[in-house]
mmCIF file of C-alpha atoms in Angstrom:
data_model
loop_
_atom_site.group_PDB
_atom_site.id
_atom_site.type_symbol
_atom_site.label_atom_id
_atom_site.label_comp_id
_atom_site.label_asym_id
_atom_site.label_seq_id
_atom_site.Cartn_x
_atom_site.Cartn_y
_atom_site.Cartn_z
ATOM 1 C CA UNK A 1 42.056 -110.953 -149.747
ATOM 2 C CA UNK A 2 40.625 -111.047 -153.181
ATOM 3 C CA UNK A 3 40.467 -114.689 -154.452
ATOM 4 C CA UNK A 4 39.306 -115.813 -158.181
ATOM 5 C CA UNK A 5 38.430 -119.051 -159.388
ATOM 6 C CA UNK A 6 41.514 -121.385 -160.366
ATOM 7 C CA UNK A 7 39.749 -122.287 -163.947
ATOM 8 C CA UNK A 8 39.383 -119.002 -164.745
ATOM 9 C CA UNK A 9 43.298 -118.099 -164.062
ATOM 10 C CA UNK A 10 43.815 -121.190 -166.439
ATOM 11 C CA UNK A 11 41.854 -120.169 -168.919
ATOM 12 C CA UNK A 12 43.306 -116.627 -168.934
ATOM 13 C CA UNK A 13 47.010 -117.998 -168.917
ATOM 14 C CA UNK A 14 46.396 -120.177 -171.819
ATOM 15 C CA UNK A 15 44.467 -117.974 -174.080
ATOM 16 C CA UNK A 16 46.945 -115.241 -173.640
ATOM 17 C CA UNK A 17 50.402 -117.693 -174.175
ATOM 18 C CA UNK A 18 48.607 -119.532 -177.073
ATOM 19 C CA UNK A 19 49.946 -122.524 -175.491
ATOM 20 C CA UNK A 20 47.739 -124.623 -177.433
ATOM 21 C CA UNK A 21 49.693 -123.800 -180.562
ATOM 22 C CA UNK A 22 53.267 -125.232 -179.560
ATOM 23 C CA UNK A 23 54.430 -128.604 -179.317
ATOM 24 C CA UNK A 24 56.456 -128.484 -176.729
ATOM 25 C CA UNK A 25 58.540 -130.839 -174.202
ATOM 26 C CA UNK A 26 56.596 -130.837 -171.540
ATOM 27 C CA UNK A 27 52.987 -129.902 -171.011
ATOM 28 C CA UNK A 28 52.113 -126.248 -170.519
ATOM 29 C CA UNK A 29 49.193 -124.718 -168.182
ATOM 30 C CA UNK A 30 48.104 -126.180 -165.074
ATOM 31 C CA UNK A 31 50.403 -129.079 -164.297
ATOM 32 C CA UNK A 32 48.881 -129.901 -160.895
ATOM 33 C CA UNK A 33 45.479 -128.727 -159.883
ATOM 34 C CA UNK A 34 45.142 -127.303 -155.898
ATOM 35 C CA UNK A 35 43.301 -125.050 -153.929
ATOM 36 C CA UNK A 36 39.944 -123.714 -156.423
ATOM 37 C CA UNK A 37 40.468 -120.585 -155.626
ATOM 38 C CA UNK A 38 43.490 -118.256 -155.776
ATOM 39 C CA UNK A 39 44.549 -115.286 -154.174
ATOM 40 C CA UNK A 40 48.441 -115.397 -153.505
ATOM 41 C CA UNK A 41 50.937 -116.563 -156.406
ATOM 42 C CA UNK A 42 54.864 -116.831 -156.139
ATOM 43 C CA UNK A 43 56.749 -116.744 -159.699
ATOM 44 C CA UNK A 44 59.954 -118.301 -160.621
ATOM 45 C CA UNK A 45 62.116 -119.821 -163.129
ATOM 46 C CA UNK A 46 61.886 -123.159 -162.267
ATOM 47 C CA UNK A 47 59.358 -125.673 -159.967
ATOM 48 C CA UNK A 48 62.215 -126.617 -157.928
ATOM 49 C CA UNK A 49 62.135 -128.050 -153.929
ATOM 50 C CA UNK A 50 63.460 -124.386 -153.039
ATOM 51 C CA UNK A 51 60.759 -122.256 -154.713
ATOM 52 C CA UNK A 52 57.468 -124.375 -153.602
ATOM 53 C CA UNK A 53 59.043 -124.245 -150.008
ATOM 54 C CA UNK A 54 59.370 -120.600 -150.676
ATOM 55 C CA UNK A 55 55.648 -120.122 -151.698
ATOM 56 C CA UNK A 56 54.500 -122.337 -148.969
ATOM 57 C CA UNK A 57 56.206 -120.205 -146.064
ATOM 58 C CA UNK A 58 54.379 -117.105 -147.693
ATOM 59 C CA UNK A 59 51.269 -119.544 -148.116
ATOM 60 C CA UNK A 60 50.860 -118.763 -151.660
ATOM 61 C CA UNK A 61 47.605 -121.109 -153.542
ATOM 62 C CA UNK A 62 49.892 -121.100 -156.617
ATOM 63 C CA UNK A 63 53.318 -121.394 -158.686
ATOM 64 C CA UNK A 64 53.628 -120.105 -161.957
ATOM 65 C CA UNK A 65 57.279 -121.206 -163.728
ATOM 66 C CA UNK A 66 59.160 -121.524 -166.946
ATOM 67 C CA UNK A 67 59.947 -124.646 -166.227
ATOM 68 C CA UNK A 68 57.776 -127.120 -164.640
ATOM 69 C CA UNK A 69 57.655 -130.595 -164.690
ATOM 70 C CA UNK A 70 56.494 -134.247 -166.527
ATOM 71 C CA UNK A 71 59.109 -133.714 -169.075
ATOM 72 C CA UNK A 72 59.476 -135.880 -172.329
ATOM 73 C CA UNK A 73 61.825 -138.637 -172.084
ATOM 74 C CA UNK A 74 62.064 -138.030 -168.004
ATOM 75 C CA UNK A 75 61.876 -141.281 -165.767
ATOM 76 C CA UNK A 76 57.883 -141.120 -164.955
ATOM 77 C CA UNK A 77 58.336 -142.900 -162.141
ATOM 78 C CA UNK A 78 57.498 -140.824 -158.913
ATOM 79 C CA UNK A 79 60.727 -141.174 -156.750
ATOM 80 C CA UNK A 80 63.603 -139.096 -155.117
ATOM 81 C CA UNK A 81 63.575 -135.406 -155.812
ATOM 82 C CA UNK A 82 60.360 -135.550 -158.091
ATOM 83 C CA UNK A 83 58.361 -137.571 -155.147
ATOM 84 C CA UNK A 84 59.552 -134.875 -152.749
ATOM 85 C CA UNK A 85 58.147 -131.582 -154.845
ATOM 86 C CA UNK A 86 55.394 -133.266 -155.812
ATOM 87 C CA UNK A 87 54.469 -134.333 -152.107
ATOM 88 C CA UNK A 88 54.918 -131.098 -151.355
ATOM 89 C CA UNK A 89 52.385 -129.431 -154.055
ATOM 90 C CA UNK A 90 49.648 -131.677 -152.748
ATOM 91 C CA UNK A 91 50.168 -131.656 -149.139
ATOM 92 C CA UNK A 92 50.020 -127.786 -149.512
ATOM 93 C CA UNK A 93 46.967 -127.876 -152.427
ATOM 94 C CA UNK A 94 49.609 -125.533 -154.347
ATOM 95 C CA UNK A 95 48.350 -125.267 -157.634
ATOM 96 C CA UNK A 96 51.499 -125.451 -160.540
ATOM 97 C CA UNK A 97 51.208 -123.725 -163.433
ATOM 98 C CA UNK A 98 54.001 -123.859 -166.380
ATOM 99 C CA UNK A 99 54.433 -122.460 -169.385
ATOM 100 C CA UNK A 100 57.333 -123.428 -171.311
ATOM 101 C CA UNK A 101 58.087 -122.059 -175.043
ATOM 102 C CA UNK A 102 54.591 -120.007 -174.777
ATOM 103 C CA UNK A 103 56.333 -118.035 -172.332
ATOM 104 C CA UNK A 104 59.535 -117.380 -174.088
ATOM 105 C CA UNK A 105 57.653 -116.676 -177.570
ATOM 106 C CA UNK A 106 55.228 -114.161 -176.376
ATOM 107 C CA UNK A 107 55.501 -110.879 -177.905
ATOM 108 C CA UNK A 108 54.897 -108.775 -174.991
ATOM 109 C CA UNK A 109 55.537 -110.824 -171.452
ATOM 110 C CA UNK A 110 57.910 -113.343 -173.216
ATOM 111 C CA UNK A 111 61.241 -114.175 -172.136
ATOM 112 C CA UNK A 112 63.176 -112.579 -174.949
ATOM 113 C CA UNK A 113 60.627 -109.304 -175.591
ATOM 114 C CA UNK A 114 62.044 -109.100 -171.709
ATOM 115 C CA UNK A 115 65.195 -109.516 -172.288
ATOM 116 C CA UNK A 116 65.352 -107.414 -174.781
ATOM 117 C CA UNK A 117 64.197 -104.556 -172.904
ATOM 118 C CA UNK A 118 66.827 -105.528 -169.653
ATOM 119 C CA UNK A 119 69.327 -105.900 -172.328
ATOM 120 C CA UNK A 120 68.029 -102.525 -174.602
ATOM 121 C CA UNK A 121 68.632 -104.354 -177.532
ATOM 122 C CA UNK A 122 66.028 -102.958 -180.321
ATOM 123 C CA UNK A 123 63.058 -106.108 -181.974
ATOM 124 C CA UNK A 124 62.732 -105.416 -185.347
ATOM 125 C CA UNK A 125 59.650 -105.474 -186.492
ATOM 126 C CA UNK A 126 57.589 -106.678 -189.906
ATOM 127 C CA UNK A 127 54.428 -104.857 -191.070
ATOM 128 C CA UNK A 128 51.881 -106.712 -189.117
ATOM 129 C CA UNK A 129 53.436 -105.677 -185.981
ATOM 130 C CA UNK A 130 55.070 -109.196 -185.052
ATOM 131 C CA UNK A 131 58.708 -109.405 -183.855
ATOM 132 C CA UNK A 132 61.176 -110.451 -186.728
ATOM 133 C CA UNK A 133 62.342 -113.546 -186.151
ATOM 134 C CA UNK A 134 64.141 -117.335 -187.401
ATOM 135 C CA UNK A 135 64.777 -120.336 -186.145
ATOM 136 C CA UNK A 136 62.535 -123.538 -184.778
ATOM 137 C CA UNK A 137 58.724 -121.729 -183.936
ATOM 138 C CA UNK A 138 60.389 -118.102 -184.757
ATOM 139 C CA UNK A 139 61.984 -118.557 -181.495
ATOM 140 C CA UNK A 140 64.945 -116.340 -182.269
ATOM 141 C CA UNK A 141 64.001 -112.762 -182.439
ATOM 142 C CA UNK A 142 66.394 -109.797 -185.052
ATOM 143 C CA UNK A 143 67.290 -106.783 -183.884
ATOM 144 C CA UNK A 144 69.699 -104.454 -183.302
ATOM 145 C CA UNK A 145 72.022 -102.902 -180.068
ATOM 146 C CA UNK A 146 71.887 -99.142 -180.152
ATOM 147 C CA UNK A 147 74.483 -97.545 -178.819
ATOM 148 C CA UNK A 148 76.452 -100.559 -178.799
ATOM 149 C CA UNK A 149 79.213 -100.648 -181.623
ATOM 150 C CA UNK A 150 81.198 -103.858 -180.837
ATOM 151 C CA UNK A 151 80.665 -107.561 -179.533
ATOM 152 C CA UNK A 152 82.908 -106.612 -176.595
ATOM 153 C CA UNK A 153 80.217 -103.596 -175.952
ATOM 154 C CA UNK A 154 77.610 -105.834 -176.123
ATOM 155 C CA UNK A 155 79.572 -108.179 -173.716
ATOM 156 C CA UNK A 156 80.017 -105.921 -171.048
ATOM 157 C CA UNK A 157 76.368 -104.937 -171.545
ATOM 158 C CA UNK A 158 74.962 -108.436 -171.001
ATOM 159 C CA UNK A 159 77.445 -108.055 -168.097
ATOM 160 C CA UNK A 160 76.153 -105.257 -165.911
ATOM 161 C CA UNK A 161 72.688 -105.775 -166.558
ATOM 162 C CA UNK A 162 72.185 -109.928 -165.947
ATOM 163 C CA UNK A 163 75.249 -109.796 -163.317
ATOM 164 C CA UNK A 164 76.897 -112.572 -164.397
ATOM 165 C CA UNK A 165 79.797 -113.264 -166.487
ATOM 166 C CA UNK A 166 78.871 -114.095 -169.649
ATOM 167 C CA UNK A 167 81.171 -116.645 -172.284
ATOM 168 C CA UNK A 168 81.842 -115.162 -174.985
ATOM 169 C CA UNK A 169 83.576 -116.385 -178.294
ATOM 170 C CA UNK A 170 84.671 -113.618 -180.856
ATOM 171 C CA UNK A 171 86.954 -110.984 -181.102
ATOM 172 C CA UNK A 172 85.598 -108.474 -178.956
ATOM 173 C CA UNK A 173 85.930 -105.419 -181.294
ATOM 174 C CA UNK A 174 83.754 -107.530 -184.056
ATOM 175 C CA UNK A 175 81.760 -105.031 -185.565
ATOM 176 C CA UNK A 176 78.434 -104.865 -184.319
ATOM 177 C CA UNK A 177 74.904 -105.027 -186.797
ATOM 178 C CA UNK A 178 72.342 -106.926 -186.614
ATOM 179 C CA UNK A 179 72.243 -108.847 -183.068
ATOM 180 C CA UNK A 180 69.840 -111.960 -182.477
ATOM 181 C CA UNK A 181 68.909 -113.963 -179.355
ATOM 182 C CA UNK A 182 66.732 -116.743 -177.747
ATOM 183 C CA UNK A 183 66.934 -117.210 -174.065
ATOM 184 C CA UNK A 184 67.675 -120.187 -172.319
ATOM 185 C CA UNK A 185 69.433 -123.330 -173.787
ATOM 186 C CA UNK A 186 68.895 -122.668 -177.257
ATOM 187 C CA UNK A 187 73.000 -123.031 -178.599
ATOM 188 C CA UNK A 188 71.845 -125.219 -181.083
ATOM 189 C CA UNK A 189 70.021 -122.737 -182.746
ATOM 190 C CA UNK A 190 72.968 -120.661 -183.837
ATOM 191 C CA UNK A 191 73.196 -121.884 -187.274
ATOM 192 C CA UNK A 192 69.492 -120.593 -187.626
ATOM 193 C CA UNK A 193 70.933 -117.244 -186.892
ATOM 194 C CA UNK A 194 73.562 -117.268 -188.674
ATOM 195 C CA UNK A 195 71.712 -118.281 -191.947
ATOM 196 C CA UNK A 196 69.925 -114.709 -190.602
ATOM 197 C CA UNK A 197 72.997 -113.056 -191.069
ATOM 198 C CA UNK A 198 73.769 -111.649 -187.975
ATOM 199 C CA UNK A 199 76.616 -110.022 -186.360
ATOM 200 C CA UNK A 200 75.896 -111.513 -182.805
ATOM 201 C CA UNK A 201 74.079 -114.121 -181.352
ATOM 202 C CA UNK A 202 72.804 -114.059 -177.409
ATOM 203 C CA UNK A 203 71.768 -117.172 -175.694
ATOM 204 C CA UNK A 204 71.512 -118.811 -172.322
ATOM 205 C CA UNK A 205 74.103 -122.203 -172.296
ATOM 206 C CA UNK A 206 76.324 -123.061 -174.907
ATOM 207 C CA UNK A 207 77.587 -126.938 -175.909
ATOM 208 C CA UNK A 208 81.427 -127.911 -177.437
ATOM 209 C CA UNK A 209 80.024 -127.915 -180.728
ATOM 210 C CA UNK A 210 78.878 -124.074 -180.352
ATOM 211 C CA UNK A 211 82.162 -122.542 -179.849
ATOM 212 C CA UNK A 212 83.406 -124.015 -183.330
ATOM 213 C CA UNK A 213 80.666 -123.241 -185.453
ATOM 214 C CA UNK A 214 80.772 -119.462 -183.947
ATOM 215 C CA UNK A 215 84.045 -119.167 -184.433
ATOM 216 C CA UNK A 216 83.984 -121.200 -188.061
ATOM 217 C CA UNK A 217 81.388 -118.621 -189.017
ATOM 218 C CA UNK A 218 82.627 -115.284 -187.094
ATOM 219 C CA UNK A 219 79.195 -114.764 -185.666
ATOM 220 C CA UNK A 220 80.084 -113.716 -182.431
ATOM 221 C CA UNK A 221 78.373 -115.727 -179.681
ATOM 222 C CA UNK A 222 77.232 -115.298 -175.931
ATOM 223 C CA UNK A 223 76.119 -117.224 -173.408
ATOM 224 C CA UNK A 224 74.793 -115.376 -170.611
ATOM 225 C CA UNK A 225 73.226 -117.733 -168.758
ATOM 226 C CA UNK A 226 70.052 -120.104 -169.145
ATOM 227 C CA UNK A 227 68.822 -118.590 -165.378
ATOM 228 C CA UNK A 228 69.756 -115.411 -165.970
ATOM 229 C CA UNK A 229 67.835 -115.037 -168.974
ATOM 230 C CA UNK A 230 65.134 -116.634 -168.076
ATOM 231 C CA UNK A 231 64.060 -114.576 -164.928
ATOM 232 C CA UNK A 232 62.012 -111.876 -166.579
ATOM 233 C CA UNK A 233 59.709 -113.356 -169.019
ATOM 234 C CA UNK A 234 57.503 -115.063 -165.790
ATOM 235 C CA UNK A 235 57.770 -111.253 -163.573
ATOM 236 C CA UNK A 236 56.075 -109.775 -166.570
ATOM 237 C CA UNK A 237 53.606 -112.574 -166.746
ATOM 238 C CA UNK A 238 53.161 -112.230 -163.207
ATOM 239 C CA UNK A 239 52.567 -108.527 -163.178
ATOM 240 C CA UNK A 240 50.062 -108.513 -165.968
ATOM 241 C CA UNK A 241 47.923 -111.577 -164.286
ATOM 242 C CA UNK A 242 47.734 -109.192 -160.638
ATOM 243 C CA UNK A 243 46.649 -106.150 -163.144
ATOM 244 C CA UNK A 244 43.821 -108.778 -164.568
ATOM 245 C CA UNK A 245 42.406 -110.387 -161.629
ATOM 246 C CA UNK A 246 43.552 -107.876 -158.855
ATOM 247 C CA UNK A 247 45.406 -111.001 -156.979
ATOM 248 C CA UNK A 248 49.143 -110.659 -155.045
ATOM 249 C CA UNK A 249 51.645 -111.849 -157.242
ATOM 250 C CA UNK A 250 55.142 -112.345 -155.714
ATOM 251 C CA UNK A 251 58.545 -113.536 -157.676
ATOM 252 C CA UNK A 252 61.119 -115.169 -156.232
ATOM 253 C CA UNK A 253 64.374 -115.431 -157.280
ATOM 254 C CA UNK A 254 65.974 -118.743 -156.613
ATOM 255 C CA UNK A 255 69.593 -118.026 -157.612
ATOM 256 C CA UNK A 256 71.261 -120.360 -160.031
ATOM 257 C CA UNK A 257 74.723 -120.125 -161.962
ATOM 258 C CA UNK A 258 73.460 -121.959 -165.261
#
C-alpha cells in the first residue's frame, strides 16, 4: 500500500483550506499527530467515539472531520467521553485532522459548494470567479433554485435529496428568487441574508428566535439538518486528497438526526 509522509498531507490540507486565514472555534489541521506515515484515511462529520472505532476496525493511520475537537470555551480537562476518544487516537497512533469553517468556505470541496450541487441550487458568481456571498467570513453563499418555483418546491427538494425532514417556516407557495444557504448551525445568520434580500434561506439547526425573525421578515427559512448538511463537504475533500497522493480514502457515515 502506498504510504506518504504525515507532514506532507498537513501541509497539503492546509494550503488548500487556507485555514490559516480564519479565526475559528477550534483549531484546524492536525489536531493529534500519529503514525508518520499514511496510507488509509476514514472521513466523517464529526471525531466522535463511533467514527475512530470505525477507522480503527478498518485500521485506517488517519481521521479527517468537520468537526474535531479542543473547542473554545470546552472544559479542557481530559475526562469522560473526551478521555475515552482521545485514548483511543493514541493507543491506535490515529492521526486527527479537522478542518472547521475552512472546510465549509472552500469554493470547490466546501460544505456548501457541495451542497449546492446535492441540492442543484445554482452559486452566483462575481467577476473574479468567487462565489457571491454575505454574512460573517462570506460564509453564506447567493444563488438561485432552477427549476424550483416555490419554498414548498424547494422543501420537498431538500427533502428527497438529504432524506430527512426538513423544518420549514413560510408559506410554502412563497415565491421563489434568490435562495441563500450556509450549512450547519448557522440560524443566526439569517438576518445577514435577509439584509441580502433573499427569497429563501437554507441552513442546518434553527433556535426560537429564528422562527420569528423568518416569519417577521417573510424570508422563508429551512433547516435541514446540521448532519445532513454537513456530510459532503469532507467526501469531496477526501476524494481530491486520494487523487493527490494516490492513498485509500474511505467515508463513513455515522448517522445523526441533528
Amino acid at each position: 500500500m502506498k504510504t506518504v509522509d504525515t507532514r506532507e498531507v498537513a501541509a497539503w490540507l492546509d494550503t488548500t483550506l487556507q485555514a490559516a486565514r480564519f479565526k475559528d472555534y477550534c483549531p484546524n489541521g492536525l489536531q493529534v499527530e500519529g503514525r508518520p506515515q499514511i496510507g488509509h484515511i476514514i472521513t466523517g462529520v464529526t471525531a466522535s467515539e463511533a467514527l475512530l472505532r470505525a477507522a480503527i476496525e478498518r485500521g485506517a493511520d488517519a481521521v479527517l472531520v468537520h468537526h474535531g475537537w479542543f473547542w473554545k470555551n470546552e472544559d479542557p480537562r481530559v475526562r469522560g467521553p473526551r478521555r475515552t476518544r482521545l485514548a483511543l487516537a493514541l493507543a491506535h497512533e490515529l492521526n486527527l485532522f479537522a478542518y472547521h469553517l475552512p472546510l465549509d468556505a472552500h469554493p470547490q470541496w466546501g460544505n456548501n459548494a457541495q451542497l449546492a450541487q446535492v441540492l442543484g441550487l445554482a452559486p452566483q458568481y462575481l467577476a473574479d470567479g468567487a462565489p457571491a456571498a454575505c454574512g460573517p467570513d462570506n460564509l453564506i453563499w447567493l444563488g438561485t433554485a432552477p427549476g424550483l418555483a416555490t419554498l414548498g418546491a424547494l422543501a420537498q427538494r431538500v427533502r428527497e435529496r438529504l432524506q430527512r425532514e426538513p423544518l420549514v417556516v413560510g408559506e410554502p407557495d412563497r415565491p421563489l428568487g434568490r435562495v441563500a444557504w450556509c450549512t450547519g448551525a448557522a440560524q443566526g445568520m439569517l438576518a445577514d441574508a435577509v439584509e441580502a434580500g433573499v427569497d429563501a434561506y437554507i441552513t442546518g439547526e434553527a433556535s426560537e428566535p429564528t422562527v420569528h425573525l423568518a416569519r417577521e421578515t417573510g424570508v422563508g427559512f429551512i433547516g435541514a439538518g446540521h448532519h445532513a448538511t454537513e456530510r459532503y463537504g469532507v467526501q469531496a475533500l477526501g476524494d481530491a486528497l486520494a487523487r493527490q497522493f494516490g492513498i485509500r480514502v474511505e467515508f463513513v457515515d455515522i448517522d445523526n438526526p441533528v
